[in-house]
Amino acid sequence: MPAKIIDGTAVARAMREELGPRIAELKARGITPGLAAVLVGDDPASHAYVRMKGRACEEAGMYSETIKLPADTPEDKLLELVDRLNADPKIHGILVQLPLPKHINTNRVLHRILPSKDVDGFHPENVGKVSIGDPTGFRPATPYGVQQLLLRSGIETKGAHAVIVGRSNIVGRPMASLLLQDGPGGNATVTVCHSRTRDLPSVTRLADILIVAIGKPKFVTGDMIRPGAVVIDVGVNRVEDPSTEKGYRLVGDVDFEAGVEVASAITPVPGGVGPMTITMLLYNTVQAASQ
Ligand code: GUN
């Protein structure tokens, strides 16, 4: 029997509706949650993400500001902008879109954002809080979205073996933190795989829940999935496709056509994790405004 398709678009829509009353309540107290997104350079995928984030904020009745800077912006100019946003009372959340151009020290920029406005959850203070289960810390939007998707799809993480492929600071590591926590959506046994993992397929085949975030199109093949496993595909890769209007299409890190025949449930790309990421960013911005 083919896998159940986990509909991230539907879950994200329901969660955005649930956020409405919280935003209304803040507004009644004179606080409109505000998010600033900073984009340096002209990477087309980053532009698309930032545009979607801005639109999602406005649809939710939140304040949104997008600051676009040229690729050759000096690091100190970017740091000055972060300082200005840190001091701006209209802005509760600051997001600097990654990757940054190579001449900029990413950590220096991310560490300059006030932890209380770091809705990406990349500042070491938030990384630490999330790792010890302090709910005032901001959970990075993508793994937070994956956890909500599992919870709201009725997938039990307690006692399950979750195997994460990819150890990035944006997805893999914080995903492991969240799944390890004691509580709903946690209590999993977690394995994190990476480029040096020996015999990767033998590890991925142990997974009850397989979460893939490595940025390689169709990297996970059907034989790497244990029959009946839940597969969460975080990858969003543009592959050339002259038959489409844009000349490309989006594929995940998992070979979906093969995975759907082996897994019990699987996220599609697009329409799986992607819509959840933006929704959780809105949640974090509301959390920032509330705190
Ligand atoms: N680039 C890819 N994913 C993300 C994200 O979640 N936040 C930021 N700031 N940049 C990204």
XYZ file of C-alpha atoms and ligand atoms in Angstrom:
302
model
C 0.000 0.000 0.000
C 1.485 3.410 -0.903
C 2.428 5.716 1.953
C 0.130 8.309 3.451
C 1.143 11.721 2.083
C 1.735 14.165 4.940
C 0.116 17.428 3.813
C 2.276 20.240 5.176
C 0.227 22.880 3.398
C -2.941 21.837 5.269
C -1.226 21.580 8.670
C 0.469 24.945 8.121
C -2.843 26.571 7.189
C -4.541 25.206 10.325
C -1.664 26.416 12.511
C -1.768 29.903 10.972
C -5.491 30.074 11.732
C -4.773 29.112 15.353
C -2.242 31.923 15.556
C -4.852 34.527 14.542
C -6.379 35.056 18.026
C -2.928 35.398 19.623
C -2.011 38.114 17.127
C -5.373 39.841 17.671
C -4.822 39.775 21.439
C -1.364 41.351 21.102
C -2.738 44.007 18.751
C -5.490 44.822 21.249
C -2.673 45.554 23.706
C -1.047 47.874 21.135
C 1.623 45.389 19.977
C 1.789 44.362 16.322
C 4.333 41.533 15.992
C 7.010 42.702 13.537
C 9.560 40.687 11.575
C 12.547 42.104 9.691
C 14.130 39.923 7.019
C 17.576 40.856 5.749
C 18.776 39.573 2.413
C 22.312 40.101 1.142
C 23.053 39.347 -2.509
C 20.918 37.983 -5.297
C 20.508 34.246 -4.781
C 17.149 33.538 -6.489
C 16.054 30.857 -3.987
C 16.777 33.196 -1.044
C 14.799 35.983 -2.723
C 11.874 33.603 -3.177
C 11.979 32.517 0.516
C 12.169 36.074 1.791
C 9.280 37.132 -0.453
C 7.164 34.265 0.930
C 8.050 35.195 4.513
C 7.012 38.827 3.931
C 3.739 37.762 2.331
C 2.956 35.305 5.147
C 3.500 38.046 7.758
C 1.185 40.445 6.000
C -1.514 37.801 5.544
C -1.301 37.076 9.275
C -1.757 40.783 10.087
C 1.832 41.172 11.277
C 4.277 43.952 10.461
C 7.007 43.008 8.015
C 10.093 44.739 6.731
C 12.458 43.354 4.103
C 15.887 44.880 3.718
C 17.781 43.936 0.569
C 21.489 44.686 0.366
C 23.932 44.203 -2.515
C 26.240 41.150 -2.506
C 29.320 43.327 -1.890
C 27.914 44.914 1.299
C 30.759 45.166 3.846
C 30.328 43.192 7.044
C 30.372 46.307 9.238
C 27.426 47.781 7.286
C 25.446 44.611 7.906
C 26.358 44.711 11.613
C 25.194 48.343 11.767
C 21.872 47.300 10.244
C 21.494 44.523 12.842
C 22.190 47.080 15.598
C 19.518 49.384 14.167
C 16.959 46.546 14.031
C 17.931 45.429 17.547
C 16.998 48.921 18.754
C 13.789 49.246 16.683
C 10.671 48.758 18.891
C 8.492 47.856 15.851
C 10.714 44.838 15.184
C 10.326 41.790 17.450
C 12.062 39.270 15.214
C 15.141 39.578 13.005
C 16.067 37.069 10.356
C 19.238 37.296 8.299
C 18.768 34.991 5.337
C 21.540 32.420 4.917
C 23.831 31.730 3.198
C 25.634 35.078 3.393
C 28.308 36.067 0.851
C 31.711 34.505 1.618
C 33.418 37.746 2.727
C 30.994 38.041 5.654
C 31.582 36.130 8.906
C 28.176 34.487 9.391
C 28.635 33.760 13.094
C 29.652 37.340 13.829
C 26.402 38.543 12.242
C 24.149 35.915 13.838
C 25.692 36.514 17.272
C 25.050 40.252 16.947
C 21.262 39.740 16.824
C 19.723 40.211 20.271
C 18.808 36.741 21.583
C 15.338 38.112 22.397
C 14.829 38.955 18.680
C 16.579 35.884 17.259
C 13.489 34.183 15.813
C 15.713 31.868 13.736
C 17.065 30.389 16.977
C 20.650 30.505 15.716
C 22.184 32.596 18.545
C 24.170 30.424 21.000
C 21.897 31.571 23.854
C 18.862 30.136 22.062
C 20.760 27.037 20.920
C 21.619 26.437 24.586
C 18.079 27.084 25.817
C 16.597 24.733 23.228
C 19.150 22.080 24.081
C 18.172 22.143 27.784
C 14.443 22.414 27.023
C 13.934 26.023 28.193
C 10.671 27.090 26.475
C 11.720 30.757 26.298
C 14.371 29.794 23.720
C 13.498 30.092 20.037
C 13.338 26.780 18.190
C 14.724 26.981 14.650
C 11.745 27.119 12.301
C 12.452 24.092 10.123
C 12.955 21.450 12.850
C 10.168 23.082 14.892
C 7.927 22.666 11.837
C 8.958 19.027 11.396
C 8.125 18.337 15.059
C 4.694 19.957 14.695
C 4.060 18.021 11.485
C 4.816 14.744 13.305
C 2.655 15.713 16.294
C -0.289 16.813 14.199
C -0.072 13.778 11.913
C -0.368 11.487 14.943
C 3.138 10.066 14.528
C 4.466 8.881 17.898
C 8.051 9.942 18.570
C 8.214 8.505 22.110
C 10.512 5.494 22.069
C 10.905 5.690 18.280
C 14.307 5.553 16.624
C 14.654 8.806 14.698
C 17.523 8.914 12.228
C 18.506 12.362 10.974
C 20.620 12.636 7.842
C 22.536 15.939 7.966
C 24.163 17.771 10.882
C 23.625 21.420 9.881
C 23.077 24.125 12.490
C 19.836 25.058 10.695
C 18.182 21.629 10.660
C 20.052 18.483 11.747
C 21.478 19.511 15.121
C 18.429 21.412 16.421
C 16.199 18.588 15.114
C 18.133 16.180 17.323
C 17.685 18.527 20.330
C 13.921 18.727 19.847
C 13.406 14.982 19.367
C 15.484 14.228 22.470
C 13.426 16.415 24.775
C 11.128 14.978 27.397
C 7.603 15.793 26.246
C 5.207 15.619 23.292
C 7.109 15.352 20.008
C 10.198 14.231 21.919
C 11.470 11.191 23.831
C 12.898 9.654 20.667
C 16.136 7.724 20.402
C 18.136 9.881 18.020
C 20.924 9.078 15.582
C 22.513 11.866 13.528
C 24.265 10.838 10.285
C 26.571 12.964 8.157
C 29.018 12.781 5.269
C 31.490 10.656 7.270
C 28.947 8.107 8.481
C 30.097 4.601 7.553
C 27.588 2.526 5.554
C 24.820 5.133 5.662
C 22.076 2.864 4.212
C 22.562 0.374 7.049
C 21.869 3.212 9.523
C 18.945 4.830 7.686
C 17.292 1.395 7.473
C 17.129 1.331 11.289
C 14.874 4.407 11.357
C 11.270 4.391 12.480
C 11.338 8.083 11.542
C 13.835 9.144 8.864
C 14.480 12.885 8.543
C 16.628 13.959 5.622
C 18.248 17.390 5.322
C 21.399 17.312 3.235
C 20.516 19.317 0.132
C 21.198 16.607 -2.461
C 18.376 15.855 -4.890
C 16.927 12.326 -4.537
C 19.895 11.231 -2.389
C 17.830 8.784 -0.324
C 16.693 5.869 -2.450
C 13.965 3.344 -1.696
C 16.406 0.689 -0.435
C 17.612 3.097 2.292
C 14.143 3.194 3.881
C 12.840 0.539 6.267
C 9.430 -0.699 5.082
C 6.785 1.139 7.112
C 9.054 3.979 8.226
C 7.901 7.613 8.346
C 9.982 9.763 5.980
C 10.356 13.523 6.411
C 12.073 15.195 3.481
C 13.492 18.612 4.349
C 15.352 19.067 1.048
C 14.315 21.668 -1.496
C 16.475 21.368 -4.608
C 15.987 23.095 -7.930
C 16.630 20.710 -10.815
C 16.584 21.759 -14.463
C 13.382 20.931 -16.284
C 12.944 22.622 -19.664
C 9.343 21.337 -19.861
C 8.292 23.740 -17.089
C 7.617 27.460 -17.442
C 10.399 28.385 -15.013
C 12.895 25.923 -16.491
C 13.277 24.061 -13.191
C 11.261 22.057 -10.705
C 11.677 21.367 -7.011
C 12.670 17.941 -5.727
C 13.511 16.752 -2.244
C 16.490 14.879 -0.824
C 14.433 11.688 -1.049
C 13.444 9.868 -4.217
C 9.732 10.405 -3.596
C 8.414 7.930 -6.184
C 10.490 5.151 -4.606
C 9.898 6.296 -1.008
C 6.126 6.388 -1.340
C 6.141 2.642 -2.114
C 8.196 1.721 0.988
C 7.280 4.207 3.735
C 4.073 4.281 5.789
C 3.958 8.086 5.556
C 6.063 10.613 3.626
C 6.227 14.366 3.057
C 6.089 15.614 -0.536
C 8.314 18.348 -1.981
C 6.919 20.916 -2.412
C 4.013 20.930 0.054
C 5.597 19.092 2.987
C 8.059 20.747 5.354
C 8.362 24.026 3.386
C 5.020 25.614 4.359
C 5.629 24.594 8.003
C 8.949 26.448 8.163
C 7.355 29.789 7.361
C 4.489 29.130 9.766
C 6.866 28.381 12.640
C 8.750 31.592 11.904
C 5.451 33.428 12.424
C 4.974 31.514 15.706
C 8.455 32.527 16.848
C 7.799 36.161 15.969
C 4.579 36.096 18.007
C 6.492 34.434 20.863
C 9.115 37.209 20.643
C 6.439 39.906 20.719
C 4.753 38.208 23.716
C 7.984 37.813 25.656
N 18.448 29.574 4.826
C 17.872 28.342 4.721
N 17.049 28.103 5.767
C 17.106 29.208 6.549
C 16.455 29.561 7.767
O 15.686 28.805 8.358
N 16.764 30.790 8.253
C 17.630 31.633 7.629
N 17.864 32.806 8.183
N 18.236 31.338 6.496
C 17.972 30.129 5.962
